[in-house]
Coordinates of C-alpha atoms in Angstrom, one line a residue:
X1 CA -45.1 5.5 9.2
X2 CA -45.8 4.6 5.5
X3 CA -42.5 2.9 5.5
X4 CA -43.3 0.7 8.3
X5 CA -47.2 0.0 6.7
X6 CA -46.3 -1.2 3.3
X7 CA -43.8 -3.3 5.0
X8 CA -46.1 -5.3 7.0
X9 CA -48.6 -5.2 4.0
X10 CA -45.7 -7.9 3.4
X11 CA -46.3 -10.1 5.8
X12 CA -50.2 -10.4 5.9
X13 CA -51.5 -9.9 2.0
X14 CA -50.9 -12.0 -0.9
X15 CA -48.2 -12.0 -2.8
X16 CA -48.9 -9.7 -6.2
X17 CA -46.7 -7.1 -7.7
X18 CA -47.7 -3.7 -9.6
X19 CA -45.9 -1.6 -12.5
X20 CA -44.6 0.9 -9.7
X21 CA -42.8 -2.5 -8.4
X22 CA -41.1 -2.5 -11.5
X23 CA -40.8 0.3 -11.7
X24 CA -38.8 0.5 -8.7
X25 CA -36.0 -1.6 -9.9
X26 CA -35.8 -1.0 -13.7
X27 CA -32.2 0.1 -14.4
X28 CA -31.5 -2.9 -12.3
X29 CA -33.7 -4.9 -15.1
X30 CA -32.6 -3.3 -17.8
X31 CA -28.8 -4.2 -16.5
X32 CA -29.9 -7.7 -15.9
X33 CA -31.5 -8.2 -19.2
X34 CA -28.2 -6.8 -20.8
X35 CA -25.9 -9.1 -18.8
X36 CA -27.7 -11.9 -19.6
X37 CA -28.1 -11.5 -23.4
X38 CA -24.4 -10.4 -23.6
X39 CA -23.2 -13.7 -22.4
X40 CA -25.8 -16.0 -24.2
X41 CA -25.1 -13.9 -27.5
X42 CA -21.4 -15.1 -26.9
X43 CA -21.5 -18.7 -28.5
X44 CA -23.0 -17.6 -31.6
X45 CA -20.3 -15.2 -32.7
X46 CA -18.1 -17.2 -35.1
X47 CA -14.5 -18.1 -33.7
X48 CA -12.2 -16.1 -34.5
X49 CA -14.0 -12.8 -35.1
X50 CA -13.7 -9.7 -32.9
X51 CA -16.0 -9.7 -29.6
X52 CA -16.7 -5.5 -30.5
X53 CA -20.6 -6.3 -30.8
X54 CA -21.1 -7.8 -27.6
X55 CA -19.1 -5.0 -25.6
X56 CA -21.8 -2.5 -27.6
X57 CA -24.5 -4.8 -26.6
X58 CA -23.4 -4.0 -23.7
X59 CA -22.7 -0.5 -23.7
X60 CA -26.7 -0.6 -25.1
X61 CA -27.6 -2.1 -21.9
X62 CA -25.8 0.5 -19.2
X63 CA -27.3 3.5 -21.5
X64 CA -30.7 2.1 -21.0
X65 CA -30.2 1.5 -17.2
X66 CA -29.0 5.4 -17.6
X67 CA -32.3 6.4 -19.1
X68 CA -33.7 4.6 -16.9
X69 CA -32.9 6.2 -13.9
X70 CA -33.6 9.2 -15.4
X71 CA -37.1 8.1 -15.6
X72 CA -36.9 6.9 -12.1
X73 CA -36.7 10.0 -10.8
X74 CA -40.4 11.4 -11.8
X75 CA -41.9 8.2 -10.1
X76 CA -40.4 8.3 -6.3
X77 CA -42.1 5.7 -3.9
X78 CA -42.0 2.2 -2.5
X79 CA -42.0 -1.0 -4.2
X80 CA -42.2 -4.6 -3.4
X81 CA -43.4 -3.9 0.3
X82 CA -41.2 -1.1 0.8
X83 CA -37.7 -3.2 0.5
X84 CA -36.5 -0.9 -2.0
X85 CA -37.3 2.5 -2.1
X86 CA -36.8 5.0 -5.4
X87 CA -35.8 8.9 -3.9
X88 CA -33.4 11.4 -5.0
X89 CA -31.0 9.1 -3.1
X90 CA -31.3 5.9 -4.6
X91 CA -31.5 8.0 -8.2
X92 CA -28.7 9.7 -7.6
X93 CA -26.0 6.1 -7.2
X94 CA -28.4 4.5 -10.3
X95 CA -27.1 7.2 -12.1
X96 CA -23.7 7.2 -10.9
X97 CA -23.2 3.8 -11.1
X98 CA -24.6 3.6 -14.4
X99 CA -22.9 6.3 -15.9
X100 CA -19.2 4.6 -14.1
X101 CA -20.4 1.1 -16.0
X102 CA -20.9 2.8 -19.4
X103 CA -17.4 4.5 -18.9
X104 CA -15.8 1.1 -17.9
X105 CA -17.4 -1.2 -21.0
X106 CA -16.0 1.5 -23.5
X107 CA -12.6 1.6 -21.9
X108 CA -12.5 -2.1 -21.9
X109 CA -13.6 -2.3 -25.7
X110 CA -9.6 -2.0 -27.2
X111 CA -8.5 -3.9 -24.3
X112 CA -10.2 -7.2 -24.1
X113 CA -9.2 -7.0 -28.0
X114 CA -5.6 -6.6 -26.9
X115 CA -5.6 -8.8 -24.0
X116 CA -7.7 -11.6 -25.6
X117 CA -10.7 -12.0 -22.8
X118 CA -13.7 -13.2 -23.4
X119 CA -15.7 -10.8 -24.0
X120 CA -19.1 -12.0 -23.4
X121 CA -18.6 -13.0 -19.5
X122 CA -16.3 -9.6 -18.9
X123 CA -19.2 -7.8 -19.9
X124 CA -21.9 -9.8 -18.4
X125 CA -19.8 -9.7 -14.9
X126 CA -19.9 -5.5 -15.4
X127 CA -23.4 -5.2 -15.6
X128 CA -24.7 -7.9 -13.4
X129 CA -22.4 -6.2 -10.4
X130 CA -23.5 -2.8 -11.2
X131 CA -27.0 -4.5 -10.8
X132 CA -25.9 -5.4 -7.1
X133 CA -24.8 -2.4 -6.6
X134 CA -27.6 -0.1 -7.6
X135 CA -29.4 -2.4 -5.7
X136 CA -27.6 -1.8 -2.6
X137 CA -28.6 1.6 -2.7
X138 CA -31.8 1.4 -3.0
X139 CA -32.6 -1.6 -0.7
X140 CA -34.3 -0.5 2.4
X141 CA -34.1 -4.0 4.4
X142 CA -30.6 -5.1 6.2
X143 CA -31.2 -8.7 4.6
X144 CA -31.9 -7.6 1.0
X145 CA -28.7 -5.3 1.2
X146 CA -26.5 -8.7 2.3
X147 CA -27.9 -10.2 -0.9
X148 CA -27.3 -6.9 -3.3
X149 CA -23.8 -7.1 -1.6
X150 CA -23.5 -10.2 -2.4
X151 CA -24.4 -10.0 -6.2
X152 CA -21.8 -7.3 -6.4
X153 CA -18.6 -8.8 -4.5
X154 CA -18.8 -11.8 -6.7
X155 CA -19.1 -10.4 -9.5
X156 CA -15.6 -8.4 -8.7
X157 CA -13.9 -11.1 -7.3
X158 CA -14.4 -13.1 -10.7
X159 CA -13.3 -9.6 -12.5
X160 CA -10.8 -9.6 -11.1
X161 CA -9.1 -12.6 -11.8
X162 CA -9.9 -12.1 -15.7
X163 CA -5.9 -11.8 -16.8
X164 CA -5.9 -15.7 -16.5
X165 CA -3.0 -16.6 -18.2
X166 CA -1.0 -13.7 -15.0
X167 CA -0.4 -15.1 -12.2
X168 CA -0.6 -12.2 -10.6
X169 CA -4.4 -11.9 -11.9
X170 CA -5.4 -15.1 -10.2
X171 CA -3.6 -14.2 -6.7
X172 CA -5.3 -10.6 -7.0
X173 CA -8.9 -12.7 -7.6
X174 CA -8.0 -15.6 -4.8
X175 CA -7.3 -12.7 -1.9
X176 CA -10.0 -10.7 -2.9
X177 CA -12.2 -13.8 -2.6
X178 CA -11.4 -14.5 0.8
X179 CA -10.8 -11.5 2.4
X180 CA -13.9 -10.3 1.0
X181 CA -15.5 -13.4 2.1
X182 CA -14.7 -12.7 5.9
X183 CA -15.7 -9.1 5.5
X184 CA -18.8 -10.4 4.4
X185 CA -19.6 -12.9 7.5
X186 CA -19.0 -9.6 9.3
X187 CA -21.9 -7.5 8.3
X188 CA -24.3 -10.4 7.9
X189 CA -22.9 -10.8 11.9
X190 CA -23.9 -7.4 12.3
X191 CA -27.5 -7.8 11.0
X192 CA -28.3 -10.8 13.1
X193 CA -27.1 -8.8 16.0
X194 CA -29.4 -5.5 14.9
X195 CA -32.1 -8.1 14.7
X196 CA -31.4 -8.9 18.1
X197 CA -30.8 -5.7 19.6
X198 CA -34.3 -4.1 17.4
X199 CA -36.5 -6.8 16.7
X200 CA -36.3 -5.9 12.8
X201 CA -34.1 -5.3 9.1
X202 CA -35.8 -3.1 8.2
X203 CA -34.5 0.3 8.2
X204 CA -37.3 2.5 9.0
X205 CA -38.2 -0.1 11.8
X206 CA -34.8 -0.1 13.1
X207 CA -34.4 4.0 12.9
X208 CA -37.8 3.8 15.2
X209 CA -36.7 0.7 17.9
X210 CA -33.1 3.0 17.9
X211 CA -35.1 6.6 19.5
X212 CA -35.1 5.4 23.0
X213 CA -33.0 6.6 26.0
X214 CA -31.0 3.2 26.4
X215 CA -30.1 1.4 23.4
X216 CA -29.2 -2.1 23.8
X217 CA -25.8 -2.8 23.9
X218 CA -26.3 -5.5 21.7
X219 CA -26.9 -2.6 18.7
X220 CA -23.6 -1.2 19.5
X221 CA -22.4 -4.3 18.8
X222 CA -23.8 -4.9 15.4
X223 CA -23.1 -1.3 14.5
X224 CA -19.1 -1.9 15.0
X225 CA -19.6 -5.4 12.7
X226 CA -21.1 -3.8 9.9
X227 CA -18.6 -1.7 9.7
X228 CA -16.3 -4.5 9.2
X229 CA -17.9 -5.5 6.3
X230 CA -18.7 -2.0 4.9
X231 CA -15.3 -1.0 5.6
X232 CA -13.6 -3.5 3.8
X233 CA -15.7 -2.5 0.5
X234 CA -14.6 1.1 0.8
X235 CA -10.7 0.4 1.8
X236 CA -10.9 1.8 4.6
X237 CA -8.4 1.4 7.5
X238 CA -7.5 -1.4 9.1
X239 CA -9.4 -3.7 6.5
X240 CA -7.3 -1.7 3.6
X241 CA -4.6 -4.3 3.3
X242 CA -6.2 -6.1 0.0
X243 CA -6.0 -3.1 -2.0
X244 CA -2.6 -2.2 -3.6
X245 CA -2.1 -6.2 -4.8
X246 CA -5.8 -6.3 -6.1
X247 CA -5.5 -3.1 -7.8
X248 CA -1.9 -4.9 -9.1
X249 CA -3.3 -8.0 -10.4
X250 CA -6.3 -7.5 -12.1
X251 CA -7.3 -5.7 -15.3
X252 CA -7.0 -2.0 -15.4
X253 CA -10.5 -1.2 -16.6
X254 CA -12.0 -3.7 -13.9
X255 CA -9.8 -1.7 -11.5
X256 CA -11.4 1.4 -12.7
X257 CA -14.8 -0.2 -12.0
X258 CA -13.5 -1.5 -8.4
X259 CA -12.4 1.9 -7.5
X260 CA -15.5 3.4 -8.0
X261 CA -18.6 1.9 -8.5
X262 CA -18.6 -0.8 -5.3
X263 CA -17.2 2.0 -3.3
X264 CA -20.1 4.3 -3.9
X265 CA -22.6 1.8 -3.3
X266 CA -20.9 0.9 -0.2
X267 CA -21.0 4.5 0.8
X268 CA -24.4 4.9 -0.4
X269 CA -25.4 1.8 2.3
X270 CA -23.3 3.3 5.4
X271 CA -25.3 6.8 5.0
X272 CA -28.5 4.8 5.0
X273 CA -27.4 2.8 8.0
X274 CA -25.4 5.0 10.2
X275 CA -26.8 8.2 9.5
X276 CA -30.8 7.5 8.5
X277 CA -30.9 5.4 11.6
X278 CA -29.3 7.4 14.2
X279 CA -27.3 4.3 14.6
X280 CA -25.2 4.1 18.3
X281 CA -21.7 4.2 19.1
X282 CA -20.2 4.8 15.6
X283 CA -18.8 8.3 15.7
X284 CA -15.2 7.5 17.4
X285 CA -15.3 4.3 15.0
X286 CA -15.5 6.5 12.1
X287 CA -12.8 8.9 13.2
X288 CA -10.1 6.7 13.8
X289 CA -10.7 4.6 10.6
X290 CA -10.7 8.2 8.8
X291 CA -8.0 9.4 10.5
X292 CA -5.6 6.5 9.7
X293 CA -7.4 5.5 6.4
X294 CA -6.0 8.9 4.7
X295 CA -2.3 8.9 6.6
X296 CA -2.0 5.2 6.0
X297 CA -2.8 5.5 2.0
X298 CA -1.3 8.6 1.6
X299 CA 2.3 7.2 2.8
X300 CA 1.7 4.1 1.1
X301 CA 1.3 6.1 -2.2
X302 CA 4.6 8.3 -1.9
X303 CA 7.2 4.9 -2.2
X304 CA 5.0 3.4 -5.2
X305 CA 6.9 3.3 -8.5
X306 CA 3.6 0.7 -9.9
X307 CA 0.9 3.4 -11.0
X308 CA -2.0 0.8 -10.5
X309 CA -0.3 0.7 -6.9
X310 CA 0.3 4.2 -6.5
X311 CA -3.5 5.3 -7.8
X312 CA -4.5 2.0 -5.6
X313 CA -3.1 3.8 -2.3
X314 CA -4.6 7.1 -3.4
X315 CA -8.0 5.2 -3.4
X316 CA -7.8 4.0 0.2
X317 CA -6.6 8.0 1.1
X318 CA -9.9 9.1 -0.6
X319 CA -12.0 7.1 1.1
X320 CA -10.2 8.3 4.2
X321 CA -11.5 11.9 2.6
X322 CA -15.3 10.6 2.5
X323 CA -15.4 8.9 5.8
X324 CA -14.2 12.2 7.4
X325 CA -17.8 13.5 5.9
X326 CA -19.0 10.9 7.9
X327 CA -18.1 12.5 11.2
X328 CA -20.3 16.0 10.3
X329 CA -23.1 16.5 10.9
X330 CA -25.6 14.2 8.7
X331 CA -27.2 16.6 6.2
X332 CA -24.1 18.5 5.2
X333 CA -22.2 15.3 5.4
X334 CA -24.5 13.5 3.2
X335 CA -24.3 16.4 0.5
X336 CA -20.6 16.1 0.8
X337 CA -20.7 11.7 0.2
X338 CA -22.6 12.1 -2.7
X339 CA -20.7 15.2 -4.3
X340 CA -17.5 13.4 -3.5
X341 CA -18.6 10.3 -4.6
X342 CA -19.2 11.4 -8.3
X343 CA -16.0 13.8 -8.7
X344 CA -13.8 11.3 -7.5
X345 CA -15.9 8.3 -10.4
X346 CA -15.2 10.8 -13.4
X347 CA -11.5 11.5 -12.4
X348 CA -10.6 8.1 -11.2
X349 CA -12.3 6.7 -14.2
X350 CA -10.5 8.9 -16.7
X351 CA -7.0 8.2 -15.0
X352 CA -6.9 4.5 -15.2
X353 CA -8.7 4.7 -18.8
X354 CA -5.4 6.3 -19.3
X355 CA -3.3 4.2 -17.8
X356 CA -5.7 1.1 -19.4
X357 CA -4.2 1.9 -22.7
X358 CA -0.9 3.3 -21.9
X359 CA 0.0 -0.3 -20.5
X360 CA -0.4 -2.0 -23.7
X361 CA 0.1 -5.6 -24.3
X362 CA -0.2 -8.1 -20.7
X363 CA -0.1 -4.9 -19.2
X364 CA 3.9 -4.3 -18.9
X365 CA 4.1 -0.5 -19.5
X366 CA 2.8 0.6 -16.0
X367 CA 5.7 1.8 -13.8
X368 CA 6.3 5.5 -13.1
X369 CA 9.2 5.0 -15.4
X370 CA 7.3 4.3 -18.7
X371 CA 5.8 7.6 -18.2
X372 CA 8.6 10.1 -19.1
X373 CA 8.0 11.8 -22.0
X374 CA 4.7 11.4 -22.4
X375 CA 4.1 14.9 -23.0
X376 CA 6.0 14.7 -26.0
X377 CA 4.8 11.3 -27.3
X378 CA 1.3 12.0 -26.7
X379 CA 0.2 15.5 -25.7
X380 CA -3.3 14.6 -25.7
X381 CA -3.5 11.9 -23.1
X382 CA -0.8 13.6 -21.3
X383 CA -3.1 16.8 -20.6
X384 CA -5.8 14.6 -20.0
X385 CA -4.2 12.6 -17.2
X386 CA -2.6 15.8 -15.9
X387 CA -6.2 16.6 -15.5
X388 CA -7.4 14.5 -13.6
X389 CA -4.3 14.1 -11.2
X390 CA -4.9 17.8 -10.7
X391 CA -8.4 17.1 -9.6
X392 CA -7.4 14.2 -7.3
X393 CA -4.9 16.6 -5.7
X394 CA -8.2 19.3 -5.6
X395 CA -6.8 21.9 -7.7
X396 CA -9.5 24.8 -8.4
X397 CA -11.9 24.7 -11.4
X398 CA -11.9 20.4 -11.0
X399 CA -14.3 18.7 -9.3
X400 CA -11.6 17.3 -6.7
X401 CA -11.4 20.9 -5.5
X402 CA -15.2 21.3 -4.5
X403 CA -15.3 17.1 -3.2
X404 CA -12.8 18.5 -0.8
X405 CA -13.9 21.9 0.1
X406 CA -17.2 20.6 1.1
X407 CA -16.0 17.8 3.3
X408 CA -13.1 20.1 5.4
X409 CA -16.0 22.7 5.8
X410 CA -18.6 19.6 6.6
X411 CA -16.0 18.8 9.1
X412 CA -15.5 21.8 10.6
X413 CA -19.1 23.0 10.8
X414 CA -19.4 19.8 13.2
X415 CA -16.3 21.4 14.9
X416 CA -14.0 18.2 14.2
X417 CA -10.7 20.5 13.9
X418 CA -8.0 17.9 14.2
X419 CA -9.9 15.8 12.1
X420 CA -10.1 18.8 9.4
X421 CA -6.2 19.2 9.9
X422 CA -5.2 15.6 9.0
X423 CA -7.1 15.7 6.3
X424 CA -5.3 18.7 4.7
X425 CA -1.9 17.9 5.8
X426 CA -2.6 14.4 3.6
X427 CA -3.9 16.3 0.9
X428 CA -0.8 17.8 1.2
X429 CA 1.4 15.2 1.3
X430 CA -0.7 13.8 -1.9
X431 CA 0.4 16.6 -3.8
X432 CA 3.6 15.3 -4.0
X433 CA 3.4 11.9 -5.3
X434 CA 0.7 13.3 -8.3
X435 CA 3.0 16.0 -9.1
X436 CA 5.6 13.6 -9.4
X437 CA 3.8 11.6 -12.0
X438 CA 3.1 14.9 -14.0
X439 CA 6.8 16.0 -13.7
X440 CA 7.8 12.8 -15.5
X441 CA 5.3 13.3 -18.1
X442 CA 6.7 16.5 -19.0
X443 CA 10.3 16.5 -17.7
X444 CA 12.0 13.1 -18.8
X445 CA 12.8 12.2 -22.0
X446 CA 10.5 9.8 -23.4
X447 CA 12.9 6.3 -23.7
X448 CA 13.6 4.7 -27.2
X449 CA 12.1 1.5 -27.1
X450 CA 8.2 2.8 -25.6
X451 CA 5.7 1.7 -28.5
X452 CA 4.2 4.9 -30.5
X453 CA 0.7 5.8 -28.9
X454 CA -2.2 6.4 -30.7
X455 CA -6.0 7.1 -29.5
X456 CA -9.0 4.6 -30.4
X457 CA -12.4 6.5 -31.1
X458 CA -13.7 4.6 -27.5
X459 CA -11.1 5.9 -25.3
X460 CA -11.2 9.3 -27.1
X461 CA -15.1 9.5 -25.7
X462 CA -14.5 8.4 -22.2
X463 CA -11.6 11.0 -21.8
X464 CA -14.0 13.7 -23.5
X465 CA -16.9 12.8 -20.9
X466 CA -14.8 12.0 -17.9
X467 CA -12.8 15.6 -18.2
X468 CA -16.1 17.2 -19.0
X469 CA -17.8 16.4 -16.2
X470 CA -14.6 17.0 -13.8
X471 CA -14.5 20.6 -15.1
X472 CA -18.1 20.5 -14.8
X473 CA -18.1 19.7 -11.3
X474 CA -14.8 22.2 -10.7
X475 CA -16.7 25.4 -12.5
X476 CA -20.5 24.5 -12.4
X477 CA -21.2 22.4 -9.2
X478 CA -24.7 23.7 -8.1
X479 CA -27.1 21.9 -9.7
X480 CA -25.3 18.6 -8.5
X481 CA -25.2 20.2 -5.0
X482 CA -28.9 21.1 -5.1
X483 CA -29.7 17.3 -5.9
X484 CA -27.4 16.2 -3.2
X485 CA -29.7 18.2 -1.1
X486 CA -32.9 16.7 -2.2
X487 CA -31.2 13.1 -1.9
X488 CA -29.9 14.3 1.9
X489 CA -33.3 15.7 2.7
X490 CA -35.1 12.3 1.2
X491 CA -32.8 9.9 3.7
X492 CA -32.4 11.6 7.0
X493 CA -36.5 12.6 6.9
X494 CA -37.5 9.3 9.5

């Protein structure tokens, strides 16, 4: 009932804004502030002299949105008429997706040296999409969350094509563009239509208009069209199809960032609608796209010899994994999104800063084949990527393990059995194409001509923090557990 006050305070008061407004949305400000100075600072760097300041510019700027949230989290409440709302929730993806930005800018600090990018609109791109996407998570009204999407997708599709002298980099950006495009005109389809079928965006409202015995059919309708749009951000099946040749084209650290960080949010935004609202008709929906989303990028993955393609696949399988989470029952489910959400950001983070460096100059060492013997060559990154494969297949002690555990038990406390058995036959069937990767590592002679490897000070830290918090997750996982509780509790309470 608060909700639905303050929200038509909006419609009949003046317009004036408090400090609890702000803030409500200050790691998106401090972001903002960042991504904007970054890319002004630019011009005055002399020509010629390394970009390094402006990627710890803005580094500066995703700590501070870090802090931040932090800070957040002791002032919970509504702001700006209740269209954005700070709980353990929203908290929790600020965090994350802070915490997945500050990863990505120091992986990206070697290669934008290497690859020759500018540096001031790479890193003004990274922060002004995570600003879309903490935004996303926060928003509490359909219309604001279009616009937050909005903010984030372009931001990616531009990333995306940042390799512009590779062709390959500008057909990765082009069909991003306009498949994302479409995917977009879905949802915003979808919102008219929940407008239609409820009278109202806003999400408490809607959650209200929705607890009647008939729902229109008209909200079935936009339900199914959202997740069009929704599904495409995650990779989910059948809107997966952009994923391997995005993941092919464009930078390796931006594909880090795309893997993670858009996916969450997007998560983040189909708990608050499906499963805050008691939204209609979406069950079936969600166990058919889970169903074929893990088989379908699970088989992909086994015939890849490209690792971007191979750990591209596994993506589309691990959403498969959350959206089975999806089909329990909402509390545990929600527990198991977020817990999933952040295991799989640390390991998937780590792996591709791995394979970031590993590929060297225009990326050209990324096939299985450059692999072998990197055990030898370098032990260090070896065992680090060995790591986090292990925790993406969910071996014990790694974070994988528990993101799994708790979305097979999710599912079968909500008694979806055959649901539950797909999923661990795929896990299964995943265990192959990881342990193939390690097997090279460790089994192959390394080949003469691979360049020596060596490990800058930046990649050193986000290997250090992305294994710690993946054997953090493995051997420690409660307090994370107890806030995905609070966050659960905070969303499904109208």
């Amino acid at each position: 009932m608060m909700r639905l006050a303050a929200f038509a305070l909006f419609e009949n008061t003046p317009f004036s804004l408090s400090a609890a407004d702000y803030v409500a949305i200050l790691p998106e400000l401090a972001l903002t502030v960042f991504g904007i100075a970054v890319m002004m600072a630019e011009p005055l760097l002399p020509a010629g002299r390394s970009r390094r300041p402006l990627g710890l510019l803005a580094l500066a700027g995703a700590l501070l949105s870090l802090v931040a949230s932090v800070y957040q989290s002791s002032s919970p409440g509504l702001g700006f008429f209740g269209m954005v709302e700070v709980d353990s929730f929203s908290v929790f993806f600020h965090f994350l997706i802070a915490g997945i930005a500050t990863l990505v800018i120091l992986t990206s600090l070697d290669y934008l040296e290497t690859e020759q990018i500018r540096a001031g609109e790479f890193y003004g791109l990274v922060l002004l999409g995570a600003v879309g996407m903490q935004l996303m998570s926060s928003a509490m009204e359909l219309v604001l969350i279009f616009i937050a999407l909005e903010i984030s997708s372009i931001s990616t599709y531009i990333l995306a094509g940042f390799r512009r002298r590779v062709a390959a980099s500008a057909e990765s950006s082009l069909k991003y563009f306009l498949l994302g495009s479409f995917a977009t005109a879905f949802f915003l389809y979808g919102v008219a239509l929940m407008f239609g079928a409820t009278g109202s965006t806003y999400i408490p409202a809607i959650a209200a208009s929705l607890k009647v015995e008939h729902v229109p059919t008209l909200a079935y309708v936009a339900v199914a069209l959202m997740f069009v749009g929704l599904g495409f951000k995650v990779a989910s099946a059948p809107f997966h199809v952009w994923t391997p040749d995005v993941y092919e084209g464009a930078p390796a650290p931006v594909v880090a960032f795309m893997s993670t960080a858009p996916k969450a949010a997007a998560f983040a935004v189909l708990a608050r609608i499906l499963l805050s609202t008691g939204a209609p008709g979406w069950f079936w929906l969600i166990w058919l796209s889970a169903a074929l989303t893990m088989t379908i990028g699970n088989l992909g993955a086994l015939v890849q010899n490209n690792v971007k393609r191979l750990l591209g696949y596994s993506s589309i399988a691990h959403a498969g994994y959350l959206l089975v989470a999806f089909g329990a029952a909402p509390d545990l489910g929600i527990r198991a999104v977020l817990f999933y959400t952040a295991a799989y950001a640390f390991m998937n983070v780590g792996a591709f800063a791995v394979v970031s460096h590993l590929a060297g100059a225009g990326e050209r060492y990324v096939s299985v084949d450059d692999y072998a013997g990197l055990g030898r060559r370098s032990p260090v990154l070896a065992a680090a990527l060995t790591l986090f494969l292990l925790s993406l297949i969910g071996i014990p002690t790694t974070g994988g393990f528990f993101a799994k555990f708790y979305v097979f038990a999710a599912a079968l406390k909500a008694n979806l059995v055959w649901l539950t058995v797909i999923g661990l036959v795929n896990s299964a069937i995943a265990a192959y194409y990881y342990l193939r990767l390690i097997v090279v590592m460790y089994m192959r002679d390394p080949r003469e001509e691979m360049p020596a490897v060596t490990i800058p000070a930046p990649l050193a830290a986000v290997l250090t923090l992305t294994a710690a918090a993946t054997l953090y997750l493995g051997i420690l996982p409660g307090r994370v557990l107890d806030f995905a509780a609070r966050s659960a509790a905070d969303i499904l309470r109208f």
